[in-house]
Amino acid sequence: MRNFTTETEPTPVVGPWLEDLLPELIEFRRDLHAHPELSFKEFRTTDKLVERLEAAGLKPRRLEGTGLTVDVGEGPIATALRGDIDALPIIEETGLPFASKNHGVTHACGHDVHTTTMLGVALVLHNMHLISPLGGTVRIIFQPAEETMPGGALSCIEQGVLDGVPRIMALHCDPRINVGQIGTRIGAITSASDTIKIELTGRGGHTSRPHLTEDLVFALSQIAVNVPAVLSRRVDVRSGVSVVWGQIAAGSAPNAIPATGYMAGTMRCLDRDAWHDAGELLDDVVRQVAAPYGVDVHLEHTRGVPPVVNSEDETAIIEAAARAELGEHAVVLTPQSMGGEDFAWFLADLPGAMMRLGTHTPGGEEYDLHRGDFIVDERALGYAVQVLAAAALRTIRDL
Ligand code: NI
């Protein structure tokens, strides 16, 4: 097995290439920020990227609808890099001079930074390639619709973006990490979250005679308590499987057993294999717990995304690149988030890693993702380009 962790280089490889480009990238990102677009509607964003990449002499390939890929370099693909390009249906409250002009839509998850980072990586690597051939290809994927379920990753994969790709890397802004640092973690870095909706039906009846009908409220309560209980005994507790109900409703009178009832909740899970097993088990357990009460069960179980699981080698490549470009203290350990991220689909058959990009100004305001006041320390953009371009170069060196 390769060991990248002990490698450090005394001077940044990518940093010097970025100087001329950085002001343009900052402008590009501000323009995207002012013109955010919702999932699968990123038409302007796609056009802007295609335009800039073509101006540089690259040959981007448009995906169906929105999104694109571009190959930089020549020869076999050493790695893919993925940036998500969509914004959220949230009203911007930052007061920035380049705040959203598209009212009710904002880049509150930093995907404008991810998009521009990937543009920067493409341009830097292409400029290097024009001076001295890279000796390999880096495929950059600008993915639409990360913010929806099941997300744009699956449609990108169906369109062959991973053909010939041996590994893939990505980034996500993290306002809890200081700018100039990245967060990494081997293993799961995000979580899975499924939605469960259950409808029960019976004949209804008088509460004095539950034996002559189906006691629907009793059955609902058994599902509420026993489904989480059974899962906690059938799935490894370290996988953090957690079924929590958010809705339960039935009945209209104290002395009438209702004919219909409804409950809904989520199943979250920290582990990819356990997510798969627990999902299958859940459907079965709901039916079995309800069975003795004679009610009809209609179950709607919507699978979300699996956790993003970072592989050891690719995490090490990113860490080594970050230390070489940004210094010895550039890498911090990041906790696993309970949030979901559709980058996980790219990792179904490939090794890869997602890094967290520090966007917090030391000593400055605290922000969170998916909020209208979310502000990024823009210095993060240049650092992200440095780290991911350097990581890509390391994968080429290893071809
Ligand atoms: Ni996001």
XYZ file of C-alpha atoms and ligand atoms in Angstrom:
400
model
C 0.000 0.000 0.000
C 1.270 3.465 -0.830
C 2.086 5.759 1.988
C 1.649 9.422 1.190
C 1.487 10.655 4.747
C 5.222 10.989 5.288
C 5.766 13.066 2.171
C 6.040 16.798 2.473
C 7.526 19.234 0.048
C 9.354 22.351 1.185
C 7.621 24.761 -1.206
C 4.107 24.846 -2.619
C 3.864 23.530 -6.167
C 0.548 25.110 -7.052
C 0.662 28.348 -5.057
C 2.865 30.333 -7.494
C 0.622 29.374 -10.449
C -2.362 30.880 -8.707
C -1.176 34.457 -8.222
C -2.304 35.793 -11.597
C -5.525 33.805 -11.599
C -6.831 34.485 -8.096
C -8.398 37.942 -8.660
C -10.349 36.538 -11.598
C -11.507 33.544 -9.545
C -12.715 35.824 -6.744
C -14.706 37.810 -9.301
C -16.084 34.633 -10.853
C -17.250 33.358 -7.472
C -18.868 36.703 -6.589
C -20.717 36.640 -9.892
C -22.006 33.109 -9.178
C -22.968 34.223 -5.691
C -25.006 37.101 -7.115
C -26.734 34.742 -9.586
C -27.527 31.563 -7.636
C -29.607 28.857 -9.315
C -31.647 26.008 -7.839
C -31.052 22.299 -8.430
C -31.238 21.198 -12.083
C -31.751 24.847 -13.088
C -28.077 25.844 -13.109
C -28.182 27.012 -16.742
C -26.326 30.301 -16.357
C -23.732 28.713 -14.076
C -23.150 25.951 -16.648
C -22.849 28.484 -19.488
C -20.354 30.623 -17.545
C -18.168 27.603 -16.836
C -18.273 26.332 -20.418
C -17.438 29.820 -21.698
C -14.415 30.246 -19.428
C -13.068 26.738 -19.986
C -13.408 27.063 -23.767
C -11.655 30.445 -23.665
C -8.730 28.641 -22.033
C -8.652 26.141 -24.896
C -10.289 23.285 -22.980
C -13.133 21.135 -24.321
C -15.889 20.884 -21.702
C -18.676 18.326 -22.200
C -22.155 19.465 -21.229
C -24.302 17.017 -19.300
C -28.029 16.626 -19.970
C -29.812 19.745 -18.727
C -27.180 21.299 -16.513
C -23.679 20.468 -15.300
C -20.566 19.543 -17.253
C -17.276 17.736 -17.157
C -13.881 18.715 -18.487
C -10.715 16.696 -18.933
C -7.402 18.468 -18.297
C -4.065 17.019 -19.391
C -3.596 13.940 -21.569
C -3.390 10.168 -21.254
C -5.000 7.960 -18.618
C -7.236 9.546 -16.002
C -5.445 9.784 -12.659
C -8.347 11.159 -10.672
C -11.701 12.884 -10.934
C -12.580 15.951 -8.888
C -16.189 16.855 -8.198
C -17.705 20.226 -7.368
C -21.442 20.778 -6.829
C -22.935 23.883 -8.443
C -26.490 24.436 -7.123
C -27.920 26.891 -4.571
C -30.705 26.719 -1.974
C -34.247 28.141 -1.712
C -33.264 30.454 1.151
C -33.465 34.263 1.347
C -29.999 35.832 1.556
C -29.385 38.080 4.569
C -25.640 38.715 4.315
C -25.797 42.331 3.131
C -22.795 41.614 0.895
C -22.294 43.893 -2.128
C -22.512 40.780 -4.329
C -25.546 39.308 -2.532
C -28.087 37.252 -4.479
C -29.996 39.097 -7.185
C -32.277 36.067 -7.488
C -34.612 36.700 -4.541
C -35.327 33.629 -2.434
C -32.318 31.719 -3.760
C -28.845 31.850 -2.246
C -25.550 30.012 -2.151
C -25.970 29.280 1.555
C -24.026 26.011 1.328
C -20.911 27.431 -0.353
C -21.377 25.595 -3.648
C -20.319 28.815 -5.414
C -16.947 28.291 -3.729
C -16.865 24.606 -4.715
C -17.703 25.459 -8.341
C -15.063 28.173 -8.555
C -12.478 25.974 -6.849
C -12.929 23.356 -9.565
C -12.703 26.015 -12.275
C -9.487 27.239 -10.663
C -8.042 23.723 -10.524
C -8.888 23.178 -14.205
C -7.236 26.459 -15.255
C -4.124 25.995 -13.108
C -3.534 22.427 -14.269
C -4.190 23.409 -17.878
C -1.672 26.279 -17.652
C 0.894 23.872 -16.215
C 0.125 21.362 -18.964
C 0.736 23.979 -21.670
C 4.248 24.599 -20.302
C 5.097 20.977 -19.543
C 2.743 18.014 -20.198
C 1.132 16.713 -17.019
C 1.529 13.062 -18.015
C -2.031 12.184 -17.071
C -5.601 13.455 -17.128
C -7.674 15.017 -14.381
C -11.437 14.871 -14.956
C -13.377 17.664 -13.343
C -17.086 17.099 -12.747
C -19.354 20.093 -12.177
C -22.355 18.318 -10.672
C -25.852 19.808 -10.618
C -28.489 19.351 -7.929
C -26.666 18.232 -4.812
C -29.371 19.764 -2.634
C -32.254 17.550 -3.817
C -33.190 13.932 -3.211
C -31.881 11.683 -4.663
C -29.533 14.345 -6.101
C -27.680 14.989 -9.355
C -24.825 12.570 -8.673
C -26.779 9.569 -9.937
C -27.699 11.200 -13.243
C -24.050 12.251 -13.750
C -22.943 8.660 -13.181
C -25.605 7.378 -15.608
C -24.107 9.727 -18.201
C -20.725 8.026 -17.871
C -18.759 10.681 -15.994
C -16.886 7.960 -14.092
C -15.826 5.930 -17.140
C -12.095 5.279 -16.818
C -11.917 7.082 -13.475
C -9.874 5.274 -10.790
C -10.616 7.586 -7.837
C -12.478 10.787 -7.007
C -12.048 13.691 -4.601
C -14.255 16.577 -3.508
C -14.564 19.386 -0.976
C -17.201 21.014 1.193
C -17.051 24.371 2.952
C -16.942 24.165 6.745
C -17.569 27.376 8.724
C -16.303 25.731 11.919
C -12.773 25.302 10.562
C -10.446 28.304 10.264
C -9.509 29.541 6.820
C -6.115 28.155 5.818
C -6.965 24.745 7.223
C -8.779 21.719 5.885
C -10.603 19.003 7.836
C -10.174 15.336 6.979
C -11.314 12.007 8.307
C -10.742 8.418 7.201
C -14.018 6.480 7.056
C -17.500 7.967 7.136
C -17.564 11.785 7.105
C -21.324 12.276 6.496
C -24.345 10.139 7.401
C -27.328 8.453 5.813
C -30.868 9.643 6.352
C -34.016 7.890 5.095
C -37.621 9.028 5.398
C -40.282 6.608 6.642
C -44.029 7.195 6.256
C -46.536 4.640 7.549
C -50.292 4.558 7.043
C -52.422 2.059 8.936
C -56.003 1.215 8.046
C -58.640 -0.888 9.769
C -62.412 -0.947 10.135
C -62.621 1.305 13.214
C -65.106 0.742 16.016
C -66.120 1.352 19.639
C -63.379 1.496 22.282
C -65.491 -0.852 24.406
C -65.032 -3.635 21.823
C -61.413 -3.613 20.496
C -61.612 -7.384 19.993
C -64.256 -6.915 17.282
C -62.141 -4.584 15.148
C -58.469 -3.639 14.595
C -57.115 -1.479 17.421
C -55.297 0.953 15.220
C -54.037 3.393 17.879
C -52.578 0.502 19.851
C -50.882 -0.815 16.694
C -49.423 2.631 15.918
C -48.009 2.878 19.420
C -46.436 -0.568 19.117
C -44.712 0.455 15.881
C -43.533 3.718 17.469
C -41.868 1.918 20.368
C -40.915 -1.491 19.024
C -39.478 -0.721 15.590
C -36.615 1.383 17.051
C -36.202 -1.229 19.808
C -35.872 -4.174 17.411
C -33.401 -2.286 15.189
C -31.281 -1.407 18.216
C -30.890 -5.145 18.888
C -30.449 -6.318 15.315
C -27.951 -3.742 13.973
C -24.464 -3.079 15.380
C -24.866 -0.189 17.843
C -21.599 1.340 16.593
C -23.321 2.092 13.290
C -25.480 4.617 15.107
C -28.785 3.535 13.556
C -31.431 5.851 14.926
C -35.151 5.759 14.120
C -36.965 8.822 15.434
C -40.618 9.665 14.763
C -41.561 13.224 13.967
C -45.277 12.780 13.281
C -48.076 10.598 14.602
C -51.778 11.180 14.104
C -54.998 9.184 14.481
C -58.516 9.442 15.847
C -61.077 12.125 16.661
C -62.977 10.924 19.760
C -61.992 9.381 23.126
C -64.365 6.433 22.659
C -63.877 5.624 18.955
C -61.164 3.442 17.473
C -60.183 5.218 14.238
C -60.073 3.525 10.852
C -56.902 5.288 9.703
C -53.687 6.473 11.301
C -50.396 7.946 10.150
C -46.866 8.208 11.427
C -43.621 9.408 9.898
C -40.009 9.714 10.909
C -36.397 9.348 9.819
C -33.815 6.620 10.034
C -30.263 7.941 10.305
C -27.140 5.844 10.158
C -23.398 6.464 10.411
C -22.283 3.389 8.477
C -22.795 2.444 4.806
C -23.218 -1.330 5.213
C -25.438 -0.964 8.242
C -27.538 1.592 6.339
C -28.182 -0.985 3.646
C -29.029 -3.809 6.081
C -31.072 -1.653 8.455
C -33.117 -0.333 5.543
C -34.190 -3.817 4.489
C -34.783 -4.875 8.070
C -36.872 -1.806 8.840
C -39.572 -2.629 6.256
C -39.831 -6.158 7.541
C -39.954 -5.131 11.208
C -42.719 -2.561 10.641
C -44.917 -5.223 9.029
C -44.155 -7.857 11.647
C -44.787 -5.540 14.597
C -48.139 -4.492 13.102
C -49.185 -8.012 12.002
C -50.803 -9.303 15.251
C -53.266 -6.390 15.294
C -54.785 -7.170 11.892
C -54.336 -3.655 10.479
C -53.340 -2.986 6.865
C -49.907 -1.408 6.586
C -48.874 0.925 3.822
C -45.195 1.767 4.125
C -43.328 4.421 2.154
C -39.616 4.162 2.865
C -37.554 6.657 0.853
C -33.869 5.866 0.791
C -31.713 8.965 1.105
C -28.007 8.914 0.388
C -25.487 6.583 2.002
C -22.705 8.104 4.111
C -19.639 9.481 2.324
C -16.865 7.060 3.294
C -13.356 8.436 2.815
C -10.722 5.896 1.807
C -7.354 5.822 3.509
C -5.099 6.432 0.490
C -7.102 9.309 -1.004
C -7.426 11.002 2.391
C -3.654 10.719 2.757
C -3.095 12.256 -0.697
C -5.238 15.281 0.227
C -3.534 15.643 3.611
C -0.045 15.514 2.094
C -1.031 18.048 -0.569
C -2.480 20.395 2.064
C 0.631 20.220 4.244
C 2.906 20.867 1.272
C 0.836 23.794 -0.002
C -0.431 25.415 3.182
C 1.979 24.276 5.900
C 2.389 21.607 8.561
C -0.647 22.727 10.567
C -3.050 22.893 7.658
C -4.833 19.622 8.421
C -7.271 19.085 11.287
C -9.386 16.065 12.164
C -13.065 16.673 11.482
C -16.007 14.897 13.150
C -18.563 12.871 11.185
C -21.532 15.027 10.270
C -25.106 13.701 10.651
C -25.960 15.470 7.380
C -26.237 13.711 4.021
C -24.197 14.419 0.845
C -24.751 12.810 -2.550
C -20.998 12.615 -3.272
C -21.523 9.244 -1.560
C -22.939 7.825 -4.820
C -19.616 8.449 -6.599
C -17.927 6.344 -3.933
C -20.172 3.305 -4.419
C -17.542 1.595 -6.613
C -14.548 3.909 -6.332
C -12.119 4.941 -3.627
C -12.095 8.630 -2.857
C -12.318 11.336 -0.251
C -14.096 14.569 0.541
C -12.260 17.255 2.491
C -13.755 20.032 4.583
C -12.590 23.485 3.576
C -12.117 25.947 6.430
C -14.075 29.166 5.731
C -14.090 30.744 9.198
C -12.199 33.990 9.790
C -10.208 33.476 13.016
C -11.775 35.646 15.700
C -14.629 36.575 13.362
C -18.375 35.906 13.323
C -19.631 32.343 13.638
C -21.720 31.120 10.710
C -23.512 27.950 9.776
C -24.400 26.313 6.468
C -27.954 26.546 5.079
C -28.550 29.891 6.719
C -29.319 33.171 4.951
C -26.451 34.996 6.695
C -23.738 32.461 5.738
C -20.512 34.241 4.763
C -17.309 32.613 3.584
C -13.799 33.974 4.173
C -12.831 34.307 0.510
C -9.212 33.401 1.129
C -10.494 29.816 1.357
C -10.968 29.766 -2.413
C -7.280 30.051 -3.272
C -6.355 27.509 -0.592
C -8.893 25.036 -1.953
C -7.482 25.342 -5.477
C -3.958 24.847 -4.133
C -4.815 21.718 -2.159
C -6.956 19.970 -4.767
C -4.702 20.820 -7.717
C -1.714 19.568 -5.720
C -3.617 16.418 -4.735
C -4.482 15.783 -8.398
C -0.814 16.232 -9.383
C 0.142 13.639 -6.791
C -2.247 11.113 -8.320
C -0.684 11.720 -11.743
C 2.801 11.244 -10.341
C 1.627 7.866 -9.104
C 0.210 6.651 -12.454
Ni -23.589 21.528 0.425
